[in-house]
PDB file of C-alpha atoms and ligand atoms in Angstrom:
ATOM      1  CA  MET A   1     103.769 121.355 -50.235  1.00 60.00           C
ATOM      2  CA  SER A   2     103.030 124.913 -52.081  1.00 65.00           C
ATOM      3  CA  PRO A   3     104.842 127.894 -50.792  1.00 70.00           C
ATOM      4  CA  VAL A   4     102.856 130.201 -48.433  1.00 82.00           C
ATOM      5  CA  GLU A   5     101.515 132.914 -50.868  1.00 91.00           C
ATOM      6  CA  PRO A   6     102.738 137.006 -48.777  1.00 96.00           C
ATOM      7  CA  ARG A   7     100.133 139.026 -46.746  1.00 97.00           C
ATOM      8  CA  LYS A   8      98.584 141.524 -49.343  1.00 98.00           C
ATOM      9  CA  LEU A   9      98.874 144.225 -47.331  1.00 98.00           C
ATOM     10  CA  ILE A  10      98.252 148.305 -47.177  1.00 98.00           C
ATOM     11  CA  ILE A  11     100.323 150.396 -44.577  1.00 98.00           C
ATOM     12  CA  ASP A  12      98.038 153.461 -43.992  1.00 98.00           C
ATOM     13  CA  CYS A  13     100.742 155.192 -41.556  1.00 98.00           C
ATOM     14  CA  ASP A  14     102.240 159.181 -40.665  1.00 97.00           C
ATOM     15  CA  PRO A  15     105.885 158.755 -40.948  1.00 97.00           C
ATOM     16  CA  GLY A  16     106.424 159.307 -37.536  1.00 95.00           C
ATOM     17  CA  ILE A  17     109.886 157.315 -36.570  1.00 97.00           C
ATOM     18  CA  ASP A  18     108.018 153.820 -35.110  1.00 97.00           C
ATOM     19  CA  ASP A  19     105.728 154.339 -38.791  1.00 98.00           C
ATOM     20  CA  ALA A  20     109.343 154.512 -40.638  1.00 98.00           C
ATOM     21  CA  VAL A  21     110.776 151.816 -39.109  1.00 98.00           C
ATOM     22  CA  ALA A  22     107.905 149.424 -39.387  1.00 98.00           C
ATOM     23  CA  LEU A  23     107.773 150.225 -43.128  1.00 98.00           C
ATOM     24  CA  ALA A  24     111.847 149.157 -43.555  1.00 97.00           C
ATOM     25  CA  MET A  25     110.560 145.685 -41.392  1.00 98.00           C
ATOM     26  CA  ALA A  26     107.423 145.638 -43.141  1.00 98.00           C
ATOM     27  CA  LEU A  27     109.393 146.248 -47.199  1.00 98.00           C
ATOM     28  CA  PHE A  28     111.480 143.354 -47.559  1.00 97.00           C
ATOM     29  CA  ASP A  29     109.522 140.352 -45.128  1.00 97.00           C
ATOM     30  CA  PRO A  30     109.119 138.092 -47.589  1.00 95.00           C
ATOM     31  CA  ARG A  31     106.259 137.331 -46.385  1.00 97.00           C
ATOM     32  CA  LEU A  32     104.926 139.922 -46.896  1.00 98.00           C
ATOM     33  CA  ASP A  33     103.481 141.987 -49.860  1.00 98.00           C
ATOM     34  CA  VAL A  34     103.281 145.266 -49.189  1.00 98.00           C
ATOM     35  CA  LEU A  35     100.170 146.620 -52.388  1.00 98.00           C
ATOM     36  CA  ALA A  36     100.329 149.910 -50.989  1.00 98.00           C
ATOM     37  CA  VAL A  37     101.757 152.144 -48.792  1.00 98.00           C
ATOM     38  CA  THR A  38      98.570 155.467 -47.707  1.00 98.00           C
ATOM     39  CA  ALA A  39      99.738 158.618 -46.424  1.00 97.00           C
ATOM     40  CA  THR A  40      97.595 160.669 -43.013  1.00 97.00           C
ATOM     41  CA  ALA A  41      98.670 163.226 -41.518  1.00 95.00           C
ATOM     42  CA  GLY A  42      98.954 162.108 -37.225  1.00 95.00           C
ATOM     43  CA  ASN A  43     102.419 162.556 -36.115  1.00 94.00           C
ATOM     44  CA  VAL A  44     103.576 165.519 -38.856  1.00 93.00           C
ATOM     45  CA  SER A  45     100.642 166.974 -40.616  1.00 93.00           C
ATOM     46  CA  ALA A  46      99.491 165.983 -44.501  1.00 94.00           C
ATOM     47  CA  GLU A  47     102.296 166.665 -46.348  1.00 92.00           C
ATOM     48  CA  GLN A  48     105.133 166.036 -44.120  1.00 93.00           C
ATOM     49  CA  ALA A  49     103.275 162.617 -43.693  1.00 95.00           C
ATOM     50  CA  THR A  50     103.339 162.223 -47.316  1.00 95.00           C
ATOM     51  CA  ALA A  51     105.967 163.785 -48.590  1.00 95.00           C
ATOM     52  CA  ASN A  52     108.115 160.879 -45.485  1.00 96.00           C
ATOM     53  CA  LEU A  53     106.550 158.067 -47.045  1.00 97.00           C
ATOM     54  CA  GLN A  54     107.154 159.501 -50.207  1.00 95.00           C
ATOM     55  CA  ALA A  55     110.616 159.368 -48.879  1.00 95.00           C
ATOM     56  CA  VAL A  56     111.238 156.503 -46.924  1.00 97.00           C
ATOM     57  CA  VAL A  57     110.275 154.132 -49.499  1.00 96.00           C
ATOM     58  CA  THR A  58     112.129 155.693 -52.842  1.00 94.00           C
ATOM     59  CA  PHE A  59     115.397 155.522 -50.246  1.00 95.00           C
ATOM     60  CA  LEU A  60     114.625 151.803 -48.937  1.00 96.00           C
ATOM     61  CA  ASP A  61     114.260 150.640 -53.158  1.00 95.00           C
ATOM     62  CA  PRO A  62     112.555 147.320 -51.634  1.00 96.00           C
ATOM     63  CA  PRO A  63     112.213 144.534 -54.275  1.00 93.00           C
ATOM     64  CA  ARG A  64     107.837 145.173 -54.778  1.00 93.00           C
ATOM     65  CA  LEU A  65     107.676 148.705 -55.475  1.00 94.00           C
ATOM     66  CA  PRO A  66     104.453 149.909 -53.693  1.00 96.00           C
ATOM     67  CA  ARG A  67     101.699 152.245 -54.925  1.00 96.00           C
ATOM     68  CA  VAL A  68     102.123 155.662 -52.635  1.00 96.00           C
ATOM     69  CA  GLY A  69      99.211 157.445 -51.280  1.00 97.00           C
ATOM     70  CA  VAL A  70      98.722 161.069 -50.546  1.00 96.00           C
ATOM     71  CA  ALA A  71      97.441 162.559 -47.288  1.00 95.00           C
ATOM     72  CA  ALA A  72      93.984 164.004 -46.843  1.00 91.00           C
ATOM     73  CA  ALA A  73      95.541 167.911 -47.037  1.00 88.00           C
ATOM     74  CA  ASP A  74      91.558 169.023 -45.121  1.00 85.00           C
ATOM     75  CA  ALA A  75      92.779 165.926 -42.173  1.00 78.00           C
ATOM     76  CA  ILE A  76      93.092 166.716 -38.902  1.00 65.00           C
ATOM     77  CA  LEU A  77      96.476 167.475 -37.148  1.00 68.00           C
ATOM     78  CA  SER A  78      95.599 167.502 -32.985  1.00 63.00           C
ATOM     79  CA  PRO A  79      98.507 168.968 -31.725  1.00 59.00           C
ATOM     80  CA  ARG A  80     101.677 167.217 -29.873  1.00 62.00           C
ATOM     81  CA  PRO A  81     103.565 169.004 -28.690  1.00 55.00           C
ATOM     82  CA  LEU A  82     106.075 166.013 -27.007  1.00 57.00           C
ATOM     83  CA  SER A  83     106.760 164.064 -29.361  1.00 74.00           C
ATOM     84  CA  VAL A  84     109.406 161.954 -29.796  1.00 84.00           C
ATOM     85  CA  HIS A  85     109.656 162.593 -33.902  1.00 89.00           C
ATOM     86  CA  GLY A  86     111.072 165.364 -33.926  1.00 89.00           C
ATOM     87  CA  SER A  87     109.390 168.500 -35.804  1.00 86.00           C
ATOM     88  CA  ASP A  88     110.078 167.118 -39.627  1.00 91.00           C
ATOM     89  CA  GLY A  89     108.233 163.599 -38.117  1.00 93.00           C
ATOM     90  CA  LEU A  90     111.329 161.671 -38.487  1.00 96.00           C
ATOM     91  CA  GLY A  91     114.016 162.840 -36.187  1.00 94.00           C
ATOM     92  CA  GLY A  92     116.010 165.330 -38.725  1.00 92.00           C
ATOM     93  CA  LEU A  93     116.844 162.735 -41.509  1.00 91.00           C
ATOM     94  CA  GLU A  94     117.807 164.744 -44.460  1.00 83.00           C
ATOM     95  CA  LEU A  95     116.575 162.118 -46.856  1.00 85.00           C
ATOM     96  CA  PRO A  96     116.032 163.404 -50.439  1.00 83.00           C
ATOM     97  CA  ARG A  97     113.308 164.469 -51.667  1.00 83.00           C
ATOM     98  CA  VAL A  98     111.565 163.129 -54.626  1.00 75.00           C
ATOM     99  CA  PRO A  99     108.658 165.448 -55.400  1.00 74.00           C
ATOM    100  CA  LEU A 100     105.374 162.161 -55.991  1.00 69.00           C
ATOM    101  CA  HIS A 101     104.369 162.884 -59.215  1.00 70.00           C
ATOM    102  CA  GLY A 102     100.517 162.274 -59.914  1.00 72.00           C
ATOM    103  CA  GLY A 103     100.261 160.925 -56.752  1.00 85.00           C
ATOM    104  CA  HIS A 104      97.392 159.983 -55.956  1.00 95.00           C
ATOM    105  CA  PRO A 105      95.202 160.476 -52.975  1.00 97.00           C
ATOM    106  CA  SER A 106      95.249 158.105 -49.770  1.00 98.00           C
ATOM    107  CA  GLU A 107      91.834 156.373 -49.489  1.00 98.00           C
ATOM    108  CA  LYS A 108      91.637 156.071 -53.459  1.00 98.00           C
ATOM    109  CA  VAL A 109      94.686 153.778 -53.373  1.00 98.00           C
ATOM    110  CA  ILE A 110      93.355 152.314 -50.541  1.00 98.00           C
ATOM    111  CA  TRP A 111      89.994 151.289 -51.971  1.00 98.00           C
ATOM    112  CA  GLU A 112      91.468 150.429 -55.796  1.00 98.00           C
ATOM    113  CA  THR A 113      93.310 147.967 -54.106  1.00 98.00           C
ATOM    114  CA  VAL A 114      91.125 146.733 -52.008  1.00 98.00           C
ATOM    115  CA  LYS A 115      89.015 146.463 -54.586  1.00 98.00           C
ATOM    116  CA  ALA A 116      91.451 145.167 -56.975  1.00 98.00           C
ATOM    117  CA  HIS A 117      91.967 142.796 -54.835  1.00 98.00           C
ATOM    118  CA  PRO A 118      88.203 140.940 -52.582  1.00 98.00           C
ATOM    119  CA  ARG A 119      88.036 139.328 -49.308  1.00 98.00           C
ATOM    120  CA  GLU A 120      92.451 139.551 -49.920  1.00 98.00           C
ATOM    121  CA  VAL A 121      93.914 142.443 -47.617  1.00 98.00           C
ATOM    122  CA  THR A 122      94.513 143.312 -44.557  1.00 98.00           C
ATOM    123  CA  ILE A 123      95.185 146.407 -44.272  1.00 98.00           C
ATOM    124  CA  LEU A 124      97.861 148.052 -41.447  1.00 99.00           C
ATOM    125  CA  SER A 125      96.728 151.207 -39.593  1.00 98.00           C
ATOM    126  CA  LEU A 126      99.329 152.767 -38.420  1.00 98.00           C
ATOM    127  CA  GLY A 127      98.269 155.957 -37.761  1.00 98.00           C
ATOM    128  CA  PRO A 128      94.774 157.891 -37.431  1.00 97.00           C
ATOM    129  CA  LEU A 129      92.373 156.272 -39.143  1.00 98.00           C
ATOM    130  CA  THR A 130      90.971 158.721 -40.921  1.00 97.00           C
ATOM    131  CA  ASN A 131      91.751 158.003 -44.660  1.00 98.00           C
ATOM    132  CA  VAL A 132      90.159 154.088 -43.668  1.00 98.00           C
ATOM    133  CA  SER A 133      87.173 155.896 -42.927  1.00 98.00           C
ATOM    134  CA  ARG A 134      86.479 157.833 -45.270  1.00 97.00           C
ATOM    135  CA  VAL A 135      86.588 155.329 -47.835  1.00 98.00           C
ATOM    136  CA  LEU A 136      84.004 153.145 -45.598  1.00 98.00           C
ATOM    137  CA  ALA A 137      82.375 156.377 -45.391  1.00 97.00           C
ATOM    138  CA  ARG A 138      82.576 156.757 -49.820  1.00 96.00           C
ATOM    139  CA  ASP A 139      81.601 153.128 -50.536  1.00 97.00           C
ATOM    140  CA  PRO A 140      79.895 151.610 -47.921  1.00 96.00           C
ATOM    141  CA  ALA A 141      80.077 147.944 -49.106  1.00 97.00           C
ATOM    142  CA  ILE A 142      83.781 147.821 -49.123  1.00 97.00           C
ATOM    143  CA  ALA A 143      83.352 146.724 -46.180  1.00 97.00           C
ATOM    144  CA  GLU A 144      82.829 142.770 -46.688  1.00 97.00           C
ATOM    145  CA  LEU A 145      85.729 143.497 -49.246  1.00 98.00           C
ATOM    146  CA  ILE A 146      88.314 144.048 -47.095  1.00 98.00           C
ATOM    147  CA  GLY A 147      90.075 141.117 -45.544  1.00 98.00           C
ATOM    148  CA  GLY A 148      90.584 142.260 -42.109  1.00 98.00           C
ATOM    149  CA  ILE A 149      92.105 145.720 -40.073  1.00 98.00           C
ATOM    150  CA  VAL A 150      94.972 145.403 -37.669  1.00 98.00           C
ATOM    151  CA  VAL A 151      94.688 149.365 -36.031  1.00 98.00           C
ATOM    152  CA  CYS A 152      97.758 150.609 -33.720  1.00 98.00           C
ATOM    153  CA  GLY A 153      95.479 152.187 -31.033  1.00 97.00           C
ATOM    154  CA  GLY A 154      93.646 152.620 -28.078  1.00 97.00           C
ATOM    155  CA  THR A 155      94.060 151.502 -24.475  1.00 94.00           C
ATOM    156  CA  SER A 156      91.773 149.497 -22.291  1.00 82.00           C
ATOM    157  CA  HIS A 157      92.948 150.792 -19.305  1.00 85.00           C
ATOM    158  CA  ALA A 158      96.944 151.786 -18.492  1.00 82.00           C
ATOM    159  CA  ALA A 159      97.082 155.192 -18.978  1.00 90.00           C
ATOM    160  CA  GLY A 160      97.539 157.088 -22.465  1.00 93.00           C
ATOM    161  CA  ASN A 161     100.420 158.999 -25.349  1.00 93.00           C
ATOM    162  CA  ALA A 162      97.900 161.993 -25.830  1.00 93.00           C
ATOM    163  CA  THR A 163      96.060 162.152 -22.753  1.00 93.00           C
ATOM    164  CA  ALA A 164      95.078 159.980 -19.758  1.00 94.00           C
ATOM    165  CA  THR A 165      93.215 158.093 -21.339  1.00 95.00           C
ATOM    166  CA  ALA A 166      93.148 158.044 -24.938  1.00 96.00           C
ATOM    167  CA  ASP A 167      96.756 156.899 -27.250  1.00 96.00           C
ATOM    168  CA  PHE A 168      98.052 159.190 -29.667  1.00 95.00           C
ATOM    169  CA  ASN A 169      95.666 157.657 -33.048  1.00 97.00           C
ATOM    170  CA  PHE A 170      92.896 157.624 -32.066  1.00 97.00           C
ATOM    171  CA  PHE A 171      93.147 161.324 -30.124  1.00 95.00           C
ATOM    172  CA  CYS A 172      93.755 162.701 -33.670  1.00 95.00           C
ATOM    173  CA  ASP A 173      91.009 161.804 -35.268  1.00 96.00           C
ATOM    174  CA  SER A 174      89.028 159.669 -32.343  1.00 96.00           C
ATOM    175  CA  ALA A 175      85.247 160.814 -35.140  1.00 96.00           C
ATOM    176  CA  ALA A 176      87.898 158.419 -37.609  1.00 97.00           C
ATOM    177  CA  ALA A 177      88.122 156.234 -34.864  1.00 98.00           C
ATOM    178  CA  ARG A 178      85.305 155.405 -34.113  1.00 98.00           C
ATOM    179  CA  HIS A 179      83.450 154.733 -37.444  1.00 98.00           C
ATOM    180  CA  VAL A 180      85.875 152.022 -38.536  1.00 98.00           C
ATOM    181  CA  VAL A 181      85.277 150.406 -34.787  1.00 98.00           C
ATOM    182  CA  ARG A 182      81.643 150.451 -35.153  1.00 97.00           C
ATOM    183  CA  GLU A 183      81.921 149.105 -38.753  1.00 96.00           C
ATOM    184  CA  PRO A 184      81.437 145.479 -39.713  1.00 94.00           C
ATOM    185  CA  VAL A 185      84.506 143.827 -40.483  1.00 96.00           C
ATOM    186  CA  THR A 186      86.431 142.256 -39.449  1.00 97.00           C
ATOM    187  CA  LYS A 187      88.974 144.472 -36.745  1.00 98.00           C
ATOM    188  CA  THR A 188      91.744 143.676 -34.811  1.00 98.00           C
ATOM    189  CA  LEU A 189      92.700 146.170 -32.104  1.00 98.00           C
ATOM    190  CA  VAL A 190      96.865 146.532 -30.145  1.00 98.00           C
ATOM    191  CA  PRO A 191      96.538 149.330 -28.253  1.00 98.00           C
ATOM    192  CA  LEU A 192      99.064 150.056 -25.797  1.00 97.00           C
ATOM    193  CA  GLU A 193      98.713 148.292 -22.674  1.00 96.00           C
ATOM    194  CA  THR A 194     100.444 145.484 -25.881  1.00 97.00           C
ATOM    195  CA  THR A 195     102.598 147.585 -27.512  1.00 98.00           C
ATOM    196  CA  SER A 196     103.832 149.117 -24.126  1.00 96.00           C
ATOM    197  CA  GLN A 197     105.376 145.624 -23.080  1.00 97.00           C
ATOM    198  CA  VAL A 198     108.414 145.322 -25.881  1.00 97.00           C
ATOM    199  CA  LEU A 199     110.448 148.206 -23.840  1.00 96.00           C
ATOM    200  CA  TYR A 200     113.756 148.812 -26.090  1.00 95.00           C
ATOM    201  CA  GLU A 201     117.188 149.987 -24.030  1.00 93.00           C
ATOM    202  CA  PHE A 202     119.282 152.259 -25.374  1.00 91.00           C
ATOM    203  CA  ASP A 203     122.042 148.851 -27.068  1.00 91.00           C
ATOM    204  CA  LEU A 204     118.931 148.334 -29.603  1.00 93.00           C
ATOM    205  CA  LEU A 205     121.329 150.940 -31.914  1.00 93.00           C
ATOM    206  CA  ASP A 206     124.907 148.610 -32.001  1.00 94.00           C
ATOM    207  CA  ARG A 207     121.554 146.042 -33.509  1.00 94.00           C
ATOM    208  CA  LEU A 208     120.897 148.109 -35.732  1.00 96.00           C
ATOM    209  CA  PRO A 209     121.302 147.309 -39.496  1.00 95.00           C
ATOM    210  CA  ARG A 210     124.733 148.775 -40.245  1.00 94.00           C
ATOM    211  CA  GLU A 211     125.106 152.444 -41.221  1.00 91.00           C
ATOM    212  CA  PHE A 212     126.164 150.937 -44.287  1.00 93.00           C
ATOM    213  CA  THR A 213     123.529 149.512 -45.634  1.00 96.00           C
ATOM    214  CA  ARG A 214     120.141 151.460 -47.077  1.00 95.00           C
ATOM    215  CA  ALA A 215     117.931 150.801 -44.157  1.00 96.00           C
ATOM    216  CA  GLY A 216     121.073 151.636 -41.523  1.00 96.00           C
ATOM    217  CA  THR A 217     120.979 154.917 -42.479  1.00 96.00           C
ATOM    218  CA  ILE A 218     118.002 155.843 -42.215  1.00 95.00           C
ATOM    219  CA  LEU A 219     116.672 153.974 -38.703  1.00 96.00           C
ATOM    220  CA  ARG A 220     120.210 154.165 -37.372  1.00 96.00           C
ATOM    221  CA  PRO A 221     120.114 158.443 -36.897  1.00 96.00           C
ATOM    222  CA  MET A 222     116.388 158.474 -36.341  1.00 97.00           C
ATOM    223  CA  VAL A 223     116.245 155.632 -33.340  1.00 96.00           C
ATOM    224  CA  ALA A 224     118.991 157.572 -31.840  1.00 96.00           C
ATOM    225  CA  HIS A 225     116.940 160.999 -31.962  1.00 96.00           C
ATOM    226  CA  ALA A 226     113.972 158.760 -30.597  1.00 95.00           C
ATOM    227  CA  PHE A 227     116.026 157.918 -27.679  1.00 95.00           C
ATOM    228  CA  ARG A 228     116.994 160.705 -27.214  1.00 94.00           C
ATOM    229  CA  ALA A 229     114.085 162.484 -27.185  1.00 93.00           C
ATOM    230  CA  GLN A 230     112.538 160.082 -24.616  1.00 91.00           C
ATOM    231  CA  ARG A 231     115.634 160.973 -22.611  1.00 90.00           C
ATOM    232  CA  GLN A 232     114.663 164.739 -22.836  1.00 90.00           C
ATOM    233  CA  PHE A 233     111.253 164.872 -22.795  1.00 85.00           C
ATOM    234  CA  LEU A 234     109.870 162.510 -20.383  1.00 83.00           C
ATOM    235  CA  GLY A 235     113.213 161.501 -19.039  1.00 85.00           C
ATOM    236  CA  SER A 236     113.173 158.169 -19.891  1.00 86.00           C
ATOM    237  CA  GLU A 237     116.125 155.737 -20.736  1.00 89.00           C
ATOM    238  CA  GLY A 238     114.103 152.811 -22.682  1.00 92.00           C
ATOM    239  CA  ILE A 239     111.364 153.124 -26.117  1.00 95.00           C
ATOM    240  CA  ARG A 240     108.496 152.240 -27.147  1.00 95.00           C
ATOM    241  CA  LEU A 241     107.957 151.556 -30.844  1.00 97.00           C
ATOM    242  CA  HIS A 242     104.279 150.485 -31.018  1.00 98.00           C
ATOM    243  CA  ASP A 243     103.874 151.007 -34.803  1.00 98.00           C
ATOM    244  CA  VAL A 244     106.975 148.164 -35.187  1.00 98.00           C
ATOM    245  CA  VAL A 245     105.113 144.972 -32.813  1.00 98.00           C
ATOM    246  CA  THR A 246     101.658 146.102 -34.603  1.00 98.00           C
ATOM    247  CA  LEU A 247     103.689 146.158 -37.944  1.00 98.00           C
ATOM    248  CA  VAL A 248     104.453 141.626 -35.297  1.00 98.00           C
ATOM    249  CA  ALA A 249     100.531 141.297 -34.690  1.00 98.00           C
ATOM    250  CA  VAL A 250     100.789 140.815 -38.558  1.00 98.00           C
ATOM    251  CA  THR A 251     103.378 138.455 -39.422  1.00 98.00           C
ATOM    252  CA  ASN A 252     103.197 137.349 -35.632  1.00 98.00           C
ATOM    253  CA  PRO A 253     100.226 136.607 -33.937  1.00 98.00           C
ATOM    254  CA  GLU A 254     100.751 133.952 -31.519  1.00 98.00           C
ATOM    255  CA  LEU A 255     102.671 135.722 -30.246  1.00 98.00           C
ATOM    256  CA  PHE A 256      99.689 137.821 -28.793  1.00 98.00           C
ATOM    257  CA  GLU A 257      97.156 136.306 -26.662  1.00 98.00           C
ATOM    258  CA  ARG A 258      93.259 138.083 -27.667  1.00 97.00           C
ATOM    259  CA  GLU A 259      90.300 138.725 -26.411  1.00 96.00           C
ATOM    260  CA  THR A 260      87.148 138.979 -28.047  1.00 96.00           C
ATOM    261  CA  VAL A 261      85.395 142.755 -27.352  1.00 96.00           C
ATOM    262  CA  ALA A 262      82.459 144.739 -28.097  1.00 96.00           C
ATOM    263  CA  ALA A 263      84.149 147.482 -28.339  1.00 96.00           C
ATOM    264  CA  ASP A 264      83.845 152.204 -28.867  1.00 97.00           C
ATOM    265  CA  VAL A 265      85.460 155.419 -29.284  1.00 98.00           C
ATOM    266  CA  GLU A 266      84.458 157.783 -27.327  1.00 97.00           C
ATOM    267  CA  THR A 267      84.749 161.238 -29.130  1.00 97.00           C
ATOM    268  CA  THR A 268      83.412 164.154 -26.906  1.00 94.00           C
ATOM    269  CA  GLY A 269      84.272 164.089 -23.580  1.00 90.00           C
ATOM    270  CA  GLU A 270      87.079 166.494 -22.042  1.00 93.00           C
ATOM    271  CA  LEU A 271      89.111 163.942 -20.507  1.00 94.00           C
ATOM    272  CA  THR A 272      88.532 161.177 -22.855  1.00 95.00           C
ATOM    273  CA  ALA A 273      87.950 162.408 -26.104  1.00 95.00           C
ATOM    274  CA  GLY A 274      89.404 158.995 -28.332  1.00 96.00           C
ATOM    275  CA  MET A 275      89.517 156.322 -25.185  1.00 96.00           C
ATOM    276  CA  LEU A 276      89.090 153.214 -25.849  1.00 98.00           C
ATOM    277  CA  VAL A 277      85.940 151.657 -24.148  1.00 96.00           C
ATOM    278  CA  VAL A 278      85.909 148.255 -23.821  1.00 95.00           C
ATOM    279  CA  ASP A 279      82.727 146.506 -22.359  1.00 93.00           C
ATOM    280  CA  ARG A 280      83.236 143.876 -20.596  1.00 89.00           C
ATOM    281  CA  ARG A 281      79.509 143.708 -18.392  1.00 89.00           C
ATOM    282  CA  PRO A 282      78.698 139.714 -19.314  1.00 84.00           C
ATOM    283  CA  HIS A 283      74.246 141.359 -19.368  1.00 80.00           C
ATOM    284  CA  ARG A 284      75.686 143.945 -21.948  1.00 74.00           C
ATOM    285  CA  ASP A 285      73.223 144.872 -25.273  1.00 79.00           C
ATOM    286  CA  ALA A 286      76.389 146.161 -27.533  1.00 80.00           C
ATOM    287  CA  ARG A 287      77.529 142.508 -29.547  1.00 90.00           C
ATOM    288  CA  PRO A 288      81.283 141.714 -30.192  1.00 94.00           C
ATOM    289  CA  ASN A 289      82.901 143.708 -32.708  1.00 96.00           C
ATOM    290  CA  ALA A 290      86.743 143.640 -32.021  1.00 97.00           C
ATOM    291  CA  ASP A 291      89.596 141.281 -31.351  1.00 98.00           C
ATOM    292  CA  LEU A 292      91.554 143.072 -28.687  1.00 98.00           C
ATOM    293  CA  LEU A 293      95.395 142.161 -28.636  1.00 98.00           C
ATOM    294  CA  VAL A 294      95.778 142.268 -24.282  1.00 97.00           C
ATOM    295  CA  ASN A 295      99.139 141.057 -24.186  1.00 97.00           C
ATOM    296  CA  CYS A 296     102.122 139.360 -26.431  1.00 98.00           C
ATOM    297  CA  ASP A 297     105.145 137.323 -24.966  1.00 98.00           C
ATOM    298  CA  ALA A 298     108.149 140.285 -25.767  1.00 98.00           C
ATOM    299  CA  ALA A 299     110.696 139.294 -25.135  1.00 97.00           C
ATOM    300  CA  ALA A 300     109.874 136.963 -28.673  1.00 98.00           C
ATOM    301  CA  VAL A 301     108.128 139.408 -30.158  1.00 98.00           C
ATOM    302  CA  GLN A 302     111.254 141.919 -30.181  1.00 96.00           C
ATOM    303  CA  ASP A 303     114.171 138.982 -31.404  1.00 96.00           C
ATOM    304  CA  CYS A 304     110.713 138.801 -34.613  1.00 97.00           C
ATOM    305  CA  VAL A 305     111.340 142.472 -34.821  1.00 97.00           C
ATOM    306  CA  LEU A 306     115.215 141.961 -34.528  1.00 96.00           C
ATOM    307  CA  ARG A 307     115.074 139.149 -37.223  1.00 96.00           C
ATOM    308  CA  ALA A 308     112.945 141.362 -39.628  1.00 96.00           C
ATOM    309  CA  LEU A 309     115.814 144.550 -39.554  1.00 95.00           C
ATOM    310  CA  ALA A 310     118.989 142.887 -39.822  1.00 94.00           C
ATOM    311  CA  ALA A 311     116.798 141.217 -43.110  1.00 94.00           C
ATOM    312  CA  ALA A 312     116.091 144.529 -44.179  1.00 95.00           C
ATOM    313  CA  GLY A 313     120.043 145.169 -43.762  1.00 94.00           C
ATOM    314  CA  GLU A 314     121.028 142.387 -45.953  1.00 93.00           C
ATOM    315  CA  ALA A 315     118.992 143.621 -48.465  1.00 89.00           C
ATOM    316  CA  THR A 316     119.357 146.751 -48.764  1.00 86.00           C
TER     317      THR A 316
HETATM  318  O1  RIB B   1      99.807 156.111 -30.039  1.00 62.17           O
HETATM  319  C1  RIB B   1     100.467 155.204 -30.565  1.00 62.17           C
HETATM  320  C2  RIB B   1     101.492 156.117 -31.800  1.00 62.17           C
HETATM  321  O2  RIB B   1     101.682 157.171 -31.492  1.00 62.17           O
HETATM  322  C3  RIB B   1     101.830 155.603 -33.544  1.00 62.17           C
HETATM  323  O3  RIB B   1     101.110 155.254 -34.298  1.00 62.17           O
HETATM  324  C4  RIB B   1     103.196 156.079 -32.968  1.00 62.17           C
HETATM  325  O4  RIB B   1     102.908 157.052 -34.457  1.00 62.17           O
HETATM  326  C5  RIB B   1     102.968 157.377 -32.193  1.00 62.17           C
HETATM  327  O5  RIB B   1     102.198 158.484 -32.467  1.00 62.17           O
HETATM  328 CA1   CA B   2     101.810 156.312 -36.534  1.00 62.17          CA
END
């Protein structure tokens, strides 16, 4: 039996500690072919997100170096007072900063990568949907060439992490989130109520790759910072890595329970901007337009994460 082809992936992200952990897992996962990683403003400014992405990928030095996209400098940024990511987005990690020679805009990298591999590429969105929305606006025909979009974002009944009703990614650029959710593209939404089922206690630090590995060199200080910030700002001991669980939804979809729903995103509400609205009325007008992952096997997801991080440690 021929070996399974690695799944072609673009990772659009706003590193961000959980973004960086997901990158470390994906870049060393033989089931994935990460063709491109593209930065977007969100947890940090566009410039910082690009610098963080470039520094993390360069330091990890994966077997297959992906293209790197530069975040749009004009992307909006919602203030994020209680960020567990630290002011630099990576918990104060002092990585060597390498200039990105000839960097292309994220939206251009996404568009070119999808065009080069029609209907084969999954876009894994781990930040605000600004770049994905811009690609779709620039060339609406690209929608039918995208293999699928898996989105870390939204919350359909749990408390938000940006406001009472919205997760940060949808809140940060609610117009982009609405645009992408309404687009005729196969999409899977991984909302906070599902990613939050996977809670990490402090013993996670003992299970990360060792300090002498490249992966361990960056993961250990970042995750330790996340625990400290969680305790300091939010007064709780456990951390959640929303982007990491979303990546597992790509590698191990069998661990998630899904519903096909009619979804939309609020963009103007004073209290509800960025809220994911799911219309569950039996006789609704809106047609189903997304798969919503409503539950997961949290223990199995945790196990997948630890195995992927161990693999990253062995490879670095
Ligand atoms: O709401 C989930 C998002 O919040 C994740 O992408 C994480 O990076 C944080 O910004
Ligand atoms: Ca993120």
